[in-house]
Short mmCIF file of C-alpha atoms in Angstrom, two decimals:
data_model
loop_
_atom_site.label_atom_id
_atom_site.label_comp_id
_atom_site.label_asym_id
_atom_site.label_seq_id
_atom_site.Cartn_x
_atom_site.Cartn_y
_atom_site.Cartn_z
CA UNK T 1 -31.68 77.78 79.17
CA UNK T 2 -28.03 78.71 78.61
CA UNK T 3 -25.57 75.96 77.74
CA UNK T 4 -22.17 76.19 79.38
CA UNK T 5 -20.37 75.21 76.19
CA UNK T 6 -20.87 74.78 72.47
CA UNK T 7 -19.30 73.15 69.46
CA UNK T 8 -18.60 75.77 66.81
CA UNK T 9 -18.06 74.98 63.13
CA UNK T 10 -15.43 77.47 61.93
CA UNK T 11 -15.45 78.42 58.26
CA UNK T 12 -13.79 80.96 56.00
CA UNK T 13 -15.21 83.55 53.63
CA UNK T 14 -12.97 86.09 51.94
CA UNK T 15 -10.04 85.28 54.22
CA UNK T 16 -12.07 85.84 57.38
CA UNK T 17 -13.08 83.20 59.86
CA UNK T 18 -16.65 82.88 61.08
CA UNK T 19 -18.35 80.30 63.22
CA UNK T 20 -21.78 78.81 63.69
CA UNK T 21 -23.16 76.71 66.53
CA UNK T 22 -23.00 73.04 65.51
CA UNK T 23 -26.54 72.43 66.84
CA UNK T 24 -27.89 74.88 64.24
CA UNK T 25 -26.08 73.16 61.39
CA UNK T 26 -27.99 70.44 59.58
CA UNK T 27 -25.13 69.26 57.37
CA UNK T 28 -21.90 70.30 55.65
CA UNK T 29 -21.64 69.41 51.97
CA UNK T 30 -19.18 69.73 49.11
CA UNK T 31 -19.92 72.26 46.38
CA UNK T 32 -22.93 71.37 44.23
CA UNK T 33 -24.08 72.64 40.86
CA UNK T 34 -26.37 75.65 41.08
CA UNK T 35 -29.86 75.47 39.64
CA UNK T 36 -30.98 78.90 38.46
CA UNK T 37 -34.51 80.19 38.34
CA UNK T 38 -35.93 83.48 37.06
CA UNK T 39 -37.74 84.16 40.37
CA UNK T 40 -34.73 84.07 42.71
CA UNK T 41 -34.53 86.93 45.23
CA UNK T 42 -31.33 89.01 44.89
CA UNK T 43 -29.73 87.42 47.97
CA UNK T 44 -30.15 83.85 46.64
CA UNK T 45 -27.27 82.62 44.44
CA UNK T 46 -29.20 79.62 43.20
CA UNK T 47 -30.72 76.35 44.32
CA UNK T 48 -28.70 73.26 45.25
CA UNK T 49 -30.02 69.73 45.41
CA UNK T 50 -28.93 67.86 48.54
CA UNK T 51 -30.24 64.34 49.19
CA UNK T 52 -33.24 64.99 46.94
CA UNK T 53 -34.13 68.28 48.65
CA UNK T 54 -33.98 71.60 46.80
CA UNK T 55 -32.26 74.14 49.06
CA UNK T 56 -31.71 77.86 48.40
CA UNK T 57 -28.05 78.95 48.57
CA UNK T 58 -27.86 82.35 50.25
CA UNK T 59 -25.13 84.87 49.57
CA UNK T 60 -24.42 86.27 53.04
CA UNK T 61 -21.54 88.44 51.83
CA UNK T 62 -23.96 91.35 51.25
CA UNK T 63 -25.14 91.11 54.85
CA UNK T 64 -21.63 90.87 56.30
CA UNK T 65 -20.11 93.46 53.98
CA UNK T 66 -17.41 91.11 52.66
CA UNK T 67 -16.50 89.63 49.28
CA UNK T 68 -18.55 86.52 48.40
CA UNK T 69 -17.11 83.04 48.87
CA UNK T 70 -15.35 81.70 45.77
CA UNK T 71 -18.04 79.22 44.81
CA UNK T 72 -16.19 78.12 41.67
CA UNK T 73 -13.36 76.67 43.80
CA UNK T 74 -13.29 72.91 44.38
CA UNK T 75 -12.62 73.58 48.07
CA UNK T 76 -15.90 75.48 48.44
CA UNK T 77 -18.28 73.97 50.97
CA UNK T 78 -21.95 74.41 51.76
CA UNK T 79 -23.32 74.78 55.28
CA UNK T 80 -26.98 73.80 55.53
CA UNK T 81 -29.11 75.28 58.30
CA UNK T 82 -32.48 74.11 59.50
CA UNK T 83 -35.03 76.90 59.80
CA UNK T 84 -38.53 76.90 61.18
CA UNK T 85 -39.66 77.31 57.57
CA UNK T 86 -37.36 74.70 55.97
CA UNK T 87 -33.67 74.64 55.11
CA UNK T 88 -31.31 77.08 53.51
CA UNK T 89 -27.58 76.97 52.86
CA UNK T 90 -24.63 79.33 52.65
CA UNK T 91 -21.42 78.85 50.67
CA UNK T 92 -17.99 79.24 52.23
CA UNK T 93 -14.42 78.98 50.99
CA UNK T 94 -13.79 76.06 53.32
CA UNK T 95 -14.28 74.65 56.81
CA UNK T 96 -11.28 75.23 59.06
CA UNK T 97 -12.22 73.18 62.12
CA UNK T 98 -14.81 72.41 64.74
CA UNK T 99 -13.93 74.10 68.04
CA UNK T 100 -15.15 73.37 71.54
CA UNK T 101 -15.94 76.74 73.14
CA UNK T 102 -16.71 77.29 76.82
CA UNK T 103 -19.34 79.92 77.46
CA UNK T 104 -16.90 81.72 79.72
CA UNK T 105 -14.68 82.27 76.64
CA UNK T 106 -17.41 83.93 74.58
CA UNK T 107 -18.33 87.60 74.63
CA UNK T 108 -21.38 89.42 73.41
CA UNK T 109 -20.53 91.81 70.62
CA UNK T 110 -18.91 95.07 71.75
CA UNK T 111 -20.94 98.13 70.68
CA UNK T 112 -18.13 99.68 68.68
CA UNK T 113 -18.42 96.92 66.05
CA UNK T 114 -20.27 97.77 62.84
CA UNK T 115 -23.97 97.47 63.66
CA UNK T 116 -24.87 95.55 60.51
CA UNK T 117 -22.34 92.84 61.34
CA UNK T 118 -23.46 92.44 64.93
CA UNK T 119 -27.10 92.01 63.92
CA UNK T 120 -26.33 88.51 62.69
CA UNK T 121 -24.15 87.20 65.49
CA UNK T 122 -24.71 85.29 68.71
CA UNK T 123 -21.35 86.05 70.24
CA UNK T 124 -17.64 86.30 69.53
CA UNK T 125 -14.73 84.25 70.87
CA UNK T 126 -10.97 84.54 70.72
CA UNK T 127 -9.14 81.93 68.68
CA UNK T 128 -5.39 82.43 68.64
CA UNK T 129 -4.89 86.11 67.85
CA UNK T 130 -8.17 86.61 66.07
CA UNK T 131 -11.81 87.03 67.00
CA UNK T 132 -14.35 84.66 65.48
CA UNK T 133 -17.89 85.97 64.96
CA UNK T 134 -20.40 83.23 65.72
CA UNK T 135 -23.25 83.80 63.25
CA UNK T 136 -26.84 83.00 64.07
CA UNK T 137 -28.55 81.42 61.02
CA UNK T 138 -31.96 82.62 62.23
CA UNK T 139 -30.81 86.24 62.32
CA UNK T 140 -29.16 86.15 58.87
CA UNK T 141 -32.60 86.21 57.32
CA UNK T 142 -34.71 89.16 58.42
CA UNK T 143 -38.51 88.88 58.17
CA UNK T 144 -38.60 90.24 54.63
CA UNK T 145 -35.95 87.77 53.42
CA UNK T 146 -37.64 84.89 55.23
CA UNK T 147 -40.91 85.83 53.55
CA UNK T 148 -39.25 85.83 50.10
CA UNK T 149 -37.56 82.52 50.85
CA UNK T 150 -40.82 80.92 52.01
CA UNK T 151 -42.58 82.04 48.84
CA UNK T 152 -39.72 80.63 46.75
CA UNK T 153 -39.79 77.28 48.61
CA UNK T 154 -43.58 77.04 48.29
CA UNK T 155 -43.40 77.75 44.54
CA UNK T 156 -40.67 75.12 44.12
CA UNK T 157 -42.74 72.56 46.06
CA UNK T 158 -45.85 73.28 43.95
CA UNK T 159 -43.78 72.84 40.78
CA UNK T 160 -42.37 69.55 42.07
CA UNK T 161 -45.87 68.24 42.85
CA UNK T 162 -47.13 69.41 39.44
CA UNK T 163 -44.18 67.73 37.70
CA UNK T 164 -44.88 64.44 39.52
CA UNK T 165 -48.55 64.68 38.59
CA UNK T 166 -47.65 65.25 34.91
CA UNK T 167 -45.19 62.34 34.97
CA UNK T 168 -47.84 60.06 36.50
CA UNK T 169 -50.38 61.12 33.84
CA UNK T 170 -47.81 60.55 31.09
CA UNK T 171 -47.05 57.06 32.45
CA UNK T 172 -50.77 56.25 32.63
CA UNK T 173 -51.27 57.50 29.05
CA UNK T 174 -48.37 55.34 27.81
CA UNK T 175 -49.75 52.24 29.55
CA UNK T 176 -53.20 52.82 28.06
CA UNK T 177 -51.60 53.31 24.64
CA UNK T 178 -49.65 50.04 24.97
CA UNK T 179 -52.79 48.21 26.12
CA UNK T 180 -54.75 49.57 23.16
CA UNK T 181 -51.99 48.45 20.74
CA UNK T 182 -51.93 44.94 22.25
CA UNK T 183 -55.71 44.70 21.95
CA UNK T 184 -55.51 45.80 18.29
CA UNK T 185 -52.80 43.21 17.60
CA UNK T 186 -54.92 40.52 19.26
CA UNK T 187 -57.96 41.52 17.16
CA UNK T 188 -55.85 41.45 14.00
CA UNK T 189 -54.63 37.94 14.88
CA UNK T 190 -58.22 36.79 15.60
CA UNK T 191 -59.37 38.13 12.23
CA UNK T 192 -56.58 36.29 10.41
CA UNK T 193 -57.83 33.00 11.84
#
């Protein structure tokens, strides 16, 4: 079912403007601190925590053949996409605007464009004097990358569950220790009588 229009979130990376269909965007966030792990695939910059969820931050500059977003900048933003397998995010230098695009104004990618760029796009539309590539978050991750990402997310989830289990055991141990101390104190008081 084709929609006759779409809302496109326009964002910048390396001085170029890209877009993504608003319905594929879960949220837009300000820059967050990166959590690093030794098992990150080469296309993952790090993990960001958003509303208690751990989300991989993907460097799409390799895929699009451009310089990476300047993630150290305070203007940097994070676009979070919902996947069938969970969420992932991409960094950008900033969000320029949200544009209402009629389907009649969009074009499929002309063949003369670089093939590796067109693999990741839904369509292109004209904005002022420039063309905006509308990226498809599902296509940014090929099967191999999705597989690596799923493994990473599963490992992170297992670790989170394990950490909670350890914390619960530690709490239980502390309570038992406190109870034992109170009982000893009570016995000591009884003996003094």
